[in-house]
RNA sequence: AGGCACGUAGCUCAGGGGGAGAGCACUACCCUGACACGGUAGGGGUCAAGGGUUCAAAUCCCUUCGUGCCUACCA
C-alpha cells in the first residue's frame, strides 16, 4: 500500500483549524452571485456583541450549519447571513462597569466620548463570539457579516421609524411604563421577568373626612399611597354604596381624596376597596384616566421618594415602605398584615425590581401589524415547527399591547426626532432637519432617547440583505428559507420580524420557523452561572472534538423536548467519530490511487449489492428527516447505518474478499468499499464537517472539498430487493450460530461445526454461495448446508425463519444447559404465538381488520408454530439422550 | 388564574392504533491482522394510575397523581 498509515485514533485539534481555514480561504461559504440553483437562506439569530458562546448558541448554530451544509450539498445556492446585534443595555452596562472601575461614569465622560468608548470596546471584544462560531464550524458567509449599528442597518432603522411615524404607527405619549431604576431606562413589557415571591398584604385604614370612621384598603405597596388620588370600590358592592360623594383622608399626608366607583374593582379581593395611584400602577392609571384623577409621581428615576412624598423624601422605596408601616402602626391606622404571594417584575438585564412609572415614551402601535403577522401563519405562508408553537404565537399576537421602543440610554440608534424650542412641535426625519417642520424655526434639538435593540433586530432579515436599497441579494434571498431559534425569543424577535417584514417587504421574512429546545444540564436544570452547572461548549470542543459535540447536539435534538446534556453522552459520540476514523483507516489500507470508481466491471457480491442498496435507502430517509427538521432521526440513522451496517457487516464481509486471491473480486470490493465510504462521509458531513473533510481529502480520487460534493441521492443507487432479502437470511444464520456460541459460552478461539437444514433448495443455494462468509463470521470450521439434513449428535439448535441451525458441540455441550436454552426460546415463541392465535380466533378481527394485517398475523402464526415444532423435536431428542 | 409539554429498561430518551426500541450503564466470553474509543452474545420494562372508544391502545379521549415550562395588571 502506497498510503502513509494514518493515526490509530482521530485527533481533532489540528484538523479542525486546518479545514476551517481552507473552506474560508477557498470561498466555500459564499453563495454564487448569479445562479439558477434554488436559493436557500438562513439569517443567523444575531448574538449579542457582549456574548460568549454558550450551549444555546452551540445548539442553535449547529442546527443551522447542518441545514446549510446539507442544502449546499443537495445543490442549493446557500447564504447563511451572519452578524451580531448591539445589545443596547447589556453593552452599555459592560462599558459603564469599566468606567466605574476607573472611578468615573458616563455622565462625567459625556455622551459622544462614551459612544466612542463603546465602539472601541466592540472593536476589541466584539469579535469573540464570531470566532467561537468559527470554532464550531459554522459555514456563515463572513464576508457579509453585519452589525445592527452598521451604517447600512442604521439607515434601515431610520427609514422604518420615519415611515411608521408617517403612517401613525409610531407615537409619543405619557403612559405607565416599566422603569428599571438601576439601568435608568424604560423597558418593554416583554423585558420584564415576573417572579413569584413571598410578600405581605397590608390592610390600612383610610379615615373618613368627616371623622365618622374608616374604610380598610389592602395593598402590597404601602409606599405608593403617598401618590394615591382616590379609593375605588365596585358600584355593586353594597358595603360601600352609602359612601357616594364622600371622601377619605390619605393616611400620613392627611390629604382628602374621593371615593370613586368602578366596575374594575374585585369585590371578593381583600376588603373590596382599592387605592388608586395613577402614576405608579398601570391599572390605576387606566382608572385614573376614566375618572380624571390627578397623577402624582412620588418615586423618582432612582427609585427614591421625591419631594411629593413629604416626610419620606430622599428615602429609597424599600426603606420608605418600612418606615411608613411603622408610622401607620403608630397612628393606629394599620389594621393587619397578611402573608401574601405575588409576582413582581424584575429587569431582564440586571434583575432589579421594576418600578411602574408614569413617563413620556415612544411607542409602536402594534395591533395592525400583529394582525397581518398572525394571518401569515394562519394561512401557512410561514410555518412554525413544531406546530404547537403556533398556538403560543397566536395567543401573543392576539393579545398584543403597544410596544415601548424608547430607551433612556446612549448606546443605540438615536431616535430621529427633533424638538422645536420655538413651537414645541416634533419633526421626524431621516436626516438632521435644518428647520422645524411646523414653524420653520431653527432652534431644534434631537431626542436623546435611543431605540430598543429589538427594533433594529426586527429588520434583520431584510436590513442585512441591503434594504432599503433593492439589492440583488434581497431579490434572491428574501423571503429567507428558514429561521432556527429558541422559543425564548419567539415574541421578542420572531414575532417582531414577522410584523416588520410583512409591513415593509410585503412578504413574510421566512418560510419556516423551527423552534428548538433548551439545553439543560444532566439533571434537567436550566444552565446558569449562578447555579454553577454550565457546561462550556469551548471546553467540550477541546476535550471531545467539535464533531463529537455537534453530533451529540443533533442526536439529542428531538422536536419539542429539552436536551439534557451530559459529558457521558458526548463521550459516546466521540467513540463514534473514532469508529468512522478507523473504518476509513481500514479502507485506506486496502485502497490505492489507481483504483478510481467505474474503472472496471465485475459481477458484484451480495454484500456489495446490499450495502449500495442500503445507502440509497438511508440517504433518502436522512434527507427527508433534515427537510422536516428531524435532526435526531437523521443523526440516529446515520449512526446506526455507519456503525452497525457498514462497519459491522459490510467491512467484515469485505475483508474476506480483500484478503482473498480472486483479483477481480478484490477489485470490485475495493470499488464498492470506496463508494460506500465516500457516501457515508457525505451523509455525515453536515453533522461532522471536520473529520469527514479530513478523511475525504485522503480518499483516492476525491476531488475538492467534501462541502462541494453532492449529497447521496437514492436514484444513484441500486434498489436491489433480492440482495436485501438474501442478506437478511445470511445475517440471520450467522447470528443464530453466534447466539448458540454465546449462550453455550464458547470462546471465539474454539471452532465449531454447523449444519443448516433449510426448507427449500433455493435457500440452500443462497446460503452456499455465502458459505465462506458464514464460516468466517460465525467461526465455523465446517459447514453443511442442505435440505433435510439430520440433526447431528450432541448439538445445539436454533431456528431462523424456515431454516434450522445445528451447532455440533461434541464434548462441549451440557445437555441440561441446552435444554434450558431451548425451553426459554420456546417460551418466548409460545407467548407470541398465543397473541397471534387469539387474534385469529376472534371473528371480529377477521371481519374488521384490514386484509393485509390479517394476512400478516396469519403468516406470523405459521412461522412461529413451525419454529416451535422444530424446537420441540430437538427437545425430545435431547430428552431421550438424557435417559 | 389560564395555557402548553412531559411521566416508556438502572440512567438519558426515540416511537405514537396492529408483535415493546436505541444509546449509555450492567453481565459473560474475547487484545481475531481498522478500531479495547473495539468485537460477540446476554439480562432488564403492568409504556405513571384509573376509566372510556376500538376487532385491536404504550399510542386516541376523559379523570387523577406527579414533573417542568410559558403567559397574566387582581390590589
Tab-separated table of N, CA, C and O (backbone and C1' of nucleotides) in Angstrom, chain B residues 31-72:
chain	number	residue	atom	x	y	z
B	31	C	P	-7.889	-13.191	24.180
B	31	C	O5'	-7.407	-11.833	23.495
B	31	C	C5'	-7.896	-10.582	23.884
B	31	C	C4'	-7.650	-9.585	22.780
B	31	C	C3'	-6.377	-9.848	21.975
B	31	C	O3'	-6.657	-10.713	20.865
B	31	C	C1'	-6.296	-7.636	22.829
B	32	U	P	-6.477	-10.350	19.330
B	32	U	O5'	-6.787	-11.717	18.728
B	32	U	C5'	-6.527	-12.562	17.762
B	32	U	C4'	-7.237	-12.413	16.450
B	32	U	C3'	-7.346	-11.008	15.874
B	32	U	O3'	-6.192	-10.667	15.123
B	32	U	C1'	-9.447	-12.121	15.750
B	33	G	P	-5.439	-9.265	15.384
B	33	G	O5'	-5.811	-8.356	14.142
B	33	G	C5'	-5.217	-7.053	13.968
B	33	G	C4'	-4.670	-6.924	12.584
B	33	G	C3'	-5.722	-6.940	11.466
B	33	G	O3'	-6.179	-5.633	11.194
B	33	G	C1'	-4.088	-8.540	11.002
B	34	A	P	-7.302	-5.285	10.166
B	34	A	O5'	-7.649	-3.761	10.518
B	34	A	C5'	-6.696	-2.727	10.312
B	34	A	C4'	-7.234	-1.450	10.914
B	34	A	C3'	-7.628	-1.588	12.392
B	34	A	O3'	-6.517	-1.325	13.227
B	34	A	C1'	-9.413	-0.614	11.156
B	35	C	P	-6.412	-2.043	14.669
B	35	C	O5'	-7.482	-1.292	15.553
B	35	C	C5'	-7.271	0.070	15.930
B	35	C	C4'	-8.567	0.668	16.402
B	35	C	C3'	-9.187	-0.004	17.623
B	35	C	O3'	-8.623	0.515	18.809
B	35	C	C1'	-10.844	0.391	15.964
B	36	A	P	-7.987	-0.430	19.871
B	36	A	O5'	-9.014	-0.730	21.039
B	36	A	C5'	-10.124	0.116	21.333
B	36	A	C4'	-10.638	-0.286	22.703
B	36	A	C3'	-9.612	-0.143	23.823
B	36	A	O3'	-10.225	0.462	24.951
B	36	A	C1'	-10.468	-2.344	23.766
B	37	C	P	-10.202	2.072	25.096
B	37	C	O5'	-11.438	2.583	24.220
B	37	C	C5'	-12.729	2.975	24.786
B	37	C	C4'	-13.548	3.381	23.597
B	37	C	C3'	-13.170	2.570	22.375
B	37	C	O3'	-14.107	1.563	21.987
B	37	C	C1'	-12.789	4.932	22.000
B	38	G	P	-15.600	1.806	21.597
B	38	G	O5'	-15.730	0.761	20.410
B	38	G	C5'	-14.841	0.824	19.310
B	38	G	C4'	-14.275	-0.529	18.963
B	38	G	C3'	-15.218	-1.713	19.037
B	38	G	O3'	-16.159	-1.713	17.977
B	38	G	C1'	-13.158	-2.327	19.925
B	39	G	P	-17.592	-2.355	18.193
B	39	G	O5'	-17.244	-3.911	18.173
B	39	G	C5'	-16.722	-4.499	16.995
B	39	G	C4'	-16.524	-5.972	17.200
B	39	G	C3'	-17.758	-6.737	17.639
B	39	G	O3'	-18.607	-7.020	16.548
B	39	G	C1'	-15.927	-7.383	18.961
B	40	U	P	-20.164	-7.075	16.772
B	40	U	O5'	-20.371	-8.458	17.515
B	40	U	C5'	-20.074	-9.669	16.834
B	40	U	C4'	-20.218	-10.817	17.779
B	40	U	C3'	-21.520	-10.851	18.564
B	40	U	O3'	-22.597	-11.358	17.794
B	40	U	C1'	-19.740	-11.253	20.037
B	41	A	P	-24.079	-10.803	18.077
B	41	A	O5'	-24.417	-11.458	19.497
B	41	A	C5'	-24.749	-12.833	19.564
B	41	A	C4'	-24.673	-13.305	20.982
B	41	A	C3'	-25.723	-12.757	21.935
B	41	A	O3'	-26.978	-13.388	21.776
B	41	A	C1'	-23.621	-12.685	22.979
B	42	G	P	-28.308	-12.600	22.127
B	42	G	O5'	-28.231	-12.499	23.715
B	42	G	C5'	-28.308	-13.679	24.507
B	42	G	C4'	-28.034	-13.373	25.942
B	42	G	C3'	-29.044	-12.474	26.638
B	42	G	O3'	-30.193	-13.194	27.023
B	42	G	C1'	-26.860	-11.786	27.200
B	43	G	P	-31.600	-12.501	27.162
B	43	G	O5'	-31.539	-11.881	28.627
B	43	G	C5'	-31.384	-12.734	29.762
B	43	G	C4'	-31.126	-11.914	30.989
B	43	G	C3'	-32.170	-10.844	31.266
B	43	G	O3'	-33.271	-11.379	31.978
B	43	G	C1'	-30.024	-9.894	31.429
B	44	G	P	-34.728	-11.000	31.582
B	44	G	O5'	-34.826	-9.482	32.062
B	44	G	C5'	-34.653	-9.144	33.442
B	44	G	C4'	-34.471	-7.665	33.567
B	44	G	C3'	-35.607	-6.831	32.983
B	44	G	O3'	-36.634	-6.673	33.933
B	44	G	C1'	-33.511	-5.975	32.266
B	45	G	P	-38.146	-7.078	33.558
B	45	G	O5'	-38.782	-5.696	33.100
B	45	G	C5'	-38.567	-4.494	33.838
B	45	G	C4'	-39.374	-3.397	33.205
B	45	G	C3'	-40.866	-3.722	33.055
B	45	G	O3'	-41.548	-3.233	34.190
B	45	G	C1'	-39.952	-2.702	31.061
B	46	U	P	-42.568	-4.123	34.915
B	46	U	O5'	-43.880	-3.846	34.085
B	46	U	C5'	-45.008	-4.630	34.315
B	46	U	C4'	-45.996	-4.411	33.193
B	46	U	C3'	-46.307	-2.924	32.941
B	46	U	O3'	-46.745	-2.810	31.584
B	46	U	C1'	-48.125	-3.985	34.057
B	47	C	P	-47.048	-1.551	30.750
B	47	C	O5'	-45.848	-0.539	31.057
B	47	C	C5'	-46.118	0.770	31.553
B	47	C	C4'	-45.401	1.786	30.690
B	47	C	C3'	-46.279	2.932	30.223
B	47	C	O3'	-45.665	4.151	30.644
B	47	C	C1'	-45.049	2.007	28.413
B	48	A	P	-46.607	5.365	31.053
B	48	A	O5'	-46.714	5.464	32.635
B	48	A	C5'	-45.839	4.764	33.505
B	48	A	C4'	-46.325	5.038	34.909
B	48	A	C3'	-47.767	4.630	35.168
B	48	A	O3'	-47.858	3.263	35.528
B	48	A	C1'	-47.432	6.845	35.915
B	49	A	P	-49.148	2.420	34.992
B	49	A	O5'	-50.292	2.898	36.000
B	49	A	C5'	-50.195	2.617	37.393
B	49	A	C4'	-51.378	3.207	38.109
B	49	A	C3'	-52.738	2.863	37.496
B	49	A	O3'	-53.216	1.607	37.947
B	49	A	C1'	-52.625	5.179	37.860
B	50	G	P	-54.133	0.717	36.966
B	50	G	O5'	-55.502	1.520	36.930
B	50	G	C5'	-56.330	1.556	38.090
B	50	G	C4'	-57.486	2.492	37.877
B	50	G	C3'	-58.351	2.222	36.650
B	50	G	O3'	-59.274	1.175	36.850
B	50	G	C1'	-57.876	4.524	36.755
B	51	G	P	-59.747	0.306	35.576
B	51	G	O5'	-60.634	1.337	34.747
B	51	G	C5'	-62.017	1.503	35.057
B	51	G	C4'	-62.557	2.728	34.382
B	51	G	C3'	-62.895	2.594	32.901
B	51	G	O3'	-64.107	1.910	32.671
B	51	G	C1'	-61.744	4.614	33.250
B	52	G	P	-64.220	0.942	31.391
B	52	G	O5'	-64.367	1.999	30.196
B	52	G	C5'	-65.533	2.815	30.103
B	52	G	C4'	-65.336	3.874	29.062
B	52	G	C3'	-65.233	3.379	27.620
B	52	G	O3'	-66.486	3.073	27.059
B	52	G	C1'	-63.581	5.021	28.034
B	53	U	P	-66.610	1.953	25.932
B	53	U	O5'	-65.956	2.682	24.676
B	53	U	C5'	-66.617	3.785	24.067
B	53	U	C4'	-65.815	4.265	22.879
B	53	U	C3'	-65.449	3.182	21.865
B	53	U	O3'	-66.504	2.925	20.960
B	53	U	C1'	-63.533	4.467	22.371
B	54	U	P	-66.903	1.398	20.619
B	54	U	O5'	-65.617	0.894	19.831
B	54	U	C5'	-65.258	1.484	18.592
B	54	U	C4'	-63.960	0.893	18.105
B	54	U	C3'	-63.909	-0.633	18.083
B	54	U	O3'	-64.518	-1.156	16.923
B	54	U	C1'	-61.936	0.225	19.061
B	55	C	P	-65.367	-2.502	17.047
B	55	C	O5'	-64.286	-3.618	17.348
B	55	C	C5'	-64.702	-4.871	17.880
B	55	C	C4'	-63.558	-5.855	17.800
B	55	C	C3'	-62.259	-5.398	18.447
B	55	C	O3'	-62.273	-5.666	19.829
B	55	C	C1'	-61.795	-6.246	16.293
B	56	A	P	-61.744	-4.564	20.803
B	56	A	O5'	-60.198	-4.459	20.397
B	56	A	C5'	-59.330	-5.551	20.711
B	56	A	C4'	-57.951	-5.260	20.186
B	56	A	C3'	-57.344	-3.945	20.657
B	56	A	O3'	-56.748	-4.106	21.928
B	56	A	C1'	-57.041	-4.169	18.320
B	57	A	P	-56.867	-2.919	23.000
B	57	A	O5'	-55.335	-2.590	23.296
B	57	A	C5'	-54.431	-2.230	22.280
B	57	A	C4'	-53.614	-1.048	22.726
B	57	A	C3'	-53.732	-0.702	24.204
B	57	A	O3'	-52.500	-0.169	24.670
B	57	A	C1'	-54.495	1.104	22.901
B	58	A	P	-51.490	-1.079	25.433
B	58	A	O5'	-50.294	-0.089	25.786
B	58	A	C5'	-50.366	0.731	26.926
B	58	A	C4'	-49.550	1.982	26.727
B	58	A	C3'	-50.122	2.930	25.674
B	58	A	O3'	-50.932	3.896	26.291
B	58	A	C1'	-47.833	2.455	25.190
B	59	U	P	-52.213	4.484	25.569
B	59	U	O5'	-51.623	5.080	24.217
B	59	U	C5'	-50.855	6.291	24.238
B	59	U	C4'	-50.349	6.571	22.852
B	59	U	C3'	-51.435	6.954	21.854
B	59	U	O3'	-51.048	8.095	21.133
B	59	U	C1'	-50.167	5.114	21.046
B	60	C	P	-51.604	9.494	21.617
B	60	C	O5'	-53.153	9.418	21.209
B	60	C	C5'	-53.605	9.886	19.950
B	60	C	C4'	-55.106	9.856	19.914
B	60	C	C3'	-55.792	10.397	21.168
B	60	C	O3'	-55.906	11.805	21.130
B	60	C	C1'	-56.764	8.329	20.576
B	61	C	P	-55.951	12.608	22.500
B	61	C	O5'	-57.397	12.275	23.063
B	61	C	C5'	-58.572	12.755	22.433
B	61	C	C4'	-59.781	12.408	23.261
B	61	C	C3'	-59.669	12.771	24.736
B	61	C	O3'	-60.007	14.124	24.967
B	61	C	C1'	-60.423	10.536	24.544
B	62	C	P	-59.343	14.862	26.214
B	62	C	O5'	-60.134	14.229	27.449
B	62	C	C5'	-61.519	14.487	27.627
B	62	C	C4'	-62.022	13.717	28.826
B	62	C	C3'	-61.266	13.953	30.128
B	62	C	O3'	-61.659	15.151	30.767
B	62	C	C1'	-61.598	11.637	29.832
B	63	U	P	-60.616	15.891	31.718
B	63	U	O5'	-60.559	14.915	32.977
B	63	U	C5'	-61.704	14.760	33.834
B	63	U	C4'	-61.397	13.740	34.910
B	63	U	C3'	-60.147	14.023	35.735
B	63	U	O3'	-60.377	14.972	36.755
B	63	U	C1'	-60.149	11.750	35.080
B	64	U	P	-59.174	15.881	37.253
B	64	U	O5'	-58.311	14.844	38.096
B	64	U	C5'	-58.870	14.218	39.265
B	64	U	C4'	-57.920	13.156	39.786
B	64	U	C3'	-56.504	13.636	40.049
B	64	U	O3'	-56.386	14.309	41.292
B	64	U	C1'	-56.424	11.589	38.871
B	65	C	P	-55.334	15.511	41.397
B	65	C	O5'	-53.962	14.723	41.568
B	65	C	C5'	-53.779	13.813	42.655
B	65	C	C4'	-52.537	12.980	42.425
B	65	C	C3'	-51.273	13.768	42.105
B	65	C	O3'	-50.672	14.340	43.249
B	65	C	C1'	-51.458	11.969	40.598
B	66	G	P	-49.930	15.745	43.101
B	66	G	O5'	-48.568	15.363	42.351
B	66	G	C5'	-47.651	14.466	42.946
B	66	G	C4'	-46.600	14.084	41.944
B	66	G	C3'	-45.858	15.252	41.306
B	66	G	O3'	-44.857	15.780	42.138
B	66	G	C1'	-46.501	13.722	39.626
B	67	U	P	-44.520	17.338	42.055
B	67	U	O5'	-43.642	17.411	40.730
B	67	U	C5'	-42.525	16.556	40.549
B	67	U	C4'	-41.960	16.757	39.170
B	67	U	C3'	-41.814	18.206	38.749
B	67	U	O3'	-40.669	18.805	39.330
B	67	U	C1'	-42.779	16.971	36.971
B	68	G	P	-40.526	20.398	39.306
B	68	G	O5'	-39.801	20.586	37.905
B	68	G	C5'	-39.970	21.801	37.253
B	68	G	C4'	-39.781	21.589	35.787
B	68	G	C3'	-40.117	22.842	35.008
B	68	G	O3'	-39.001	23.719	34.994
B	68	G	C1'	-41.298	21.034	34.082
B	69	C	P	-39.235	25.187	35.583
B	69	C	O5'	-39.721	25.937	34.267
B	69	C	C5'	-38.991	25.773	33.057
B	69	C	C4'	-39.918	25.936	31.879
B	69	C	C3'	-40.676	27.248	31.824
B	69	C	O3'	-39.857	28.307	31.373
B	69	C	C1'	-42.144	25.482	31.296
B	70	C	P	-40.154	29.787	31.914
B	70	C	O5'	-41.365	30.240	30.984
B	70	C	C5'	-41.205	30.270	29.573
B	70	C	C4'	-42.547	30.438	28.904
B	70	C	C3'	-43.341	31.654	29.331
B	70	C	O3'	-42.916	32.818	28.646
B	70	C	C1'	-44.759	29.776	29.344
B	71	U	P	-43.066	34.224	29.365
B	71	U	O5'	-44.636	34.454	29.332
B	71	U	C5'	-45.291	34.811	28.124
B	71	U	C4'	-46.779	34.775	28.299
B	71	U	C3'	-47.368	35.772	29.289
B	71	U	O3'	-47.489	37.067	28.729
B	71	U	C1'	-48.312	33.677	29.691
B	72	A	P	-47.121	38.289	29.704
B	72	A	O5'	-48.462	38.643	30.463
B	72	A	C5'	-49.727	38.085	30.076
B	72	A	C4'	-50.698	38.208	31.215
B	72	A	C3'	-50.309	39.163	32.339
B	72	A	O3'	-50.626	40.503	32.000
B	72	A	C1'	-51.087	37.142	33.269
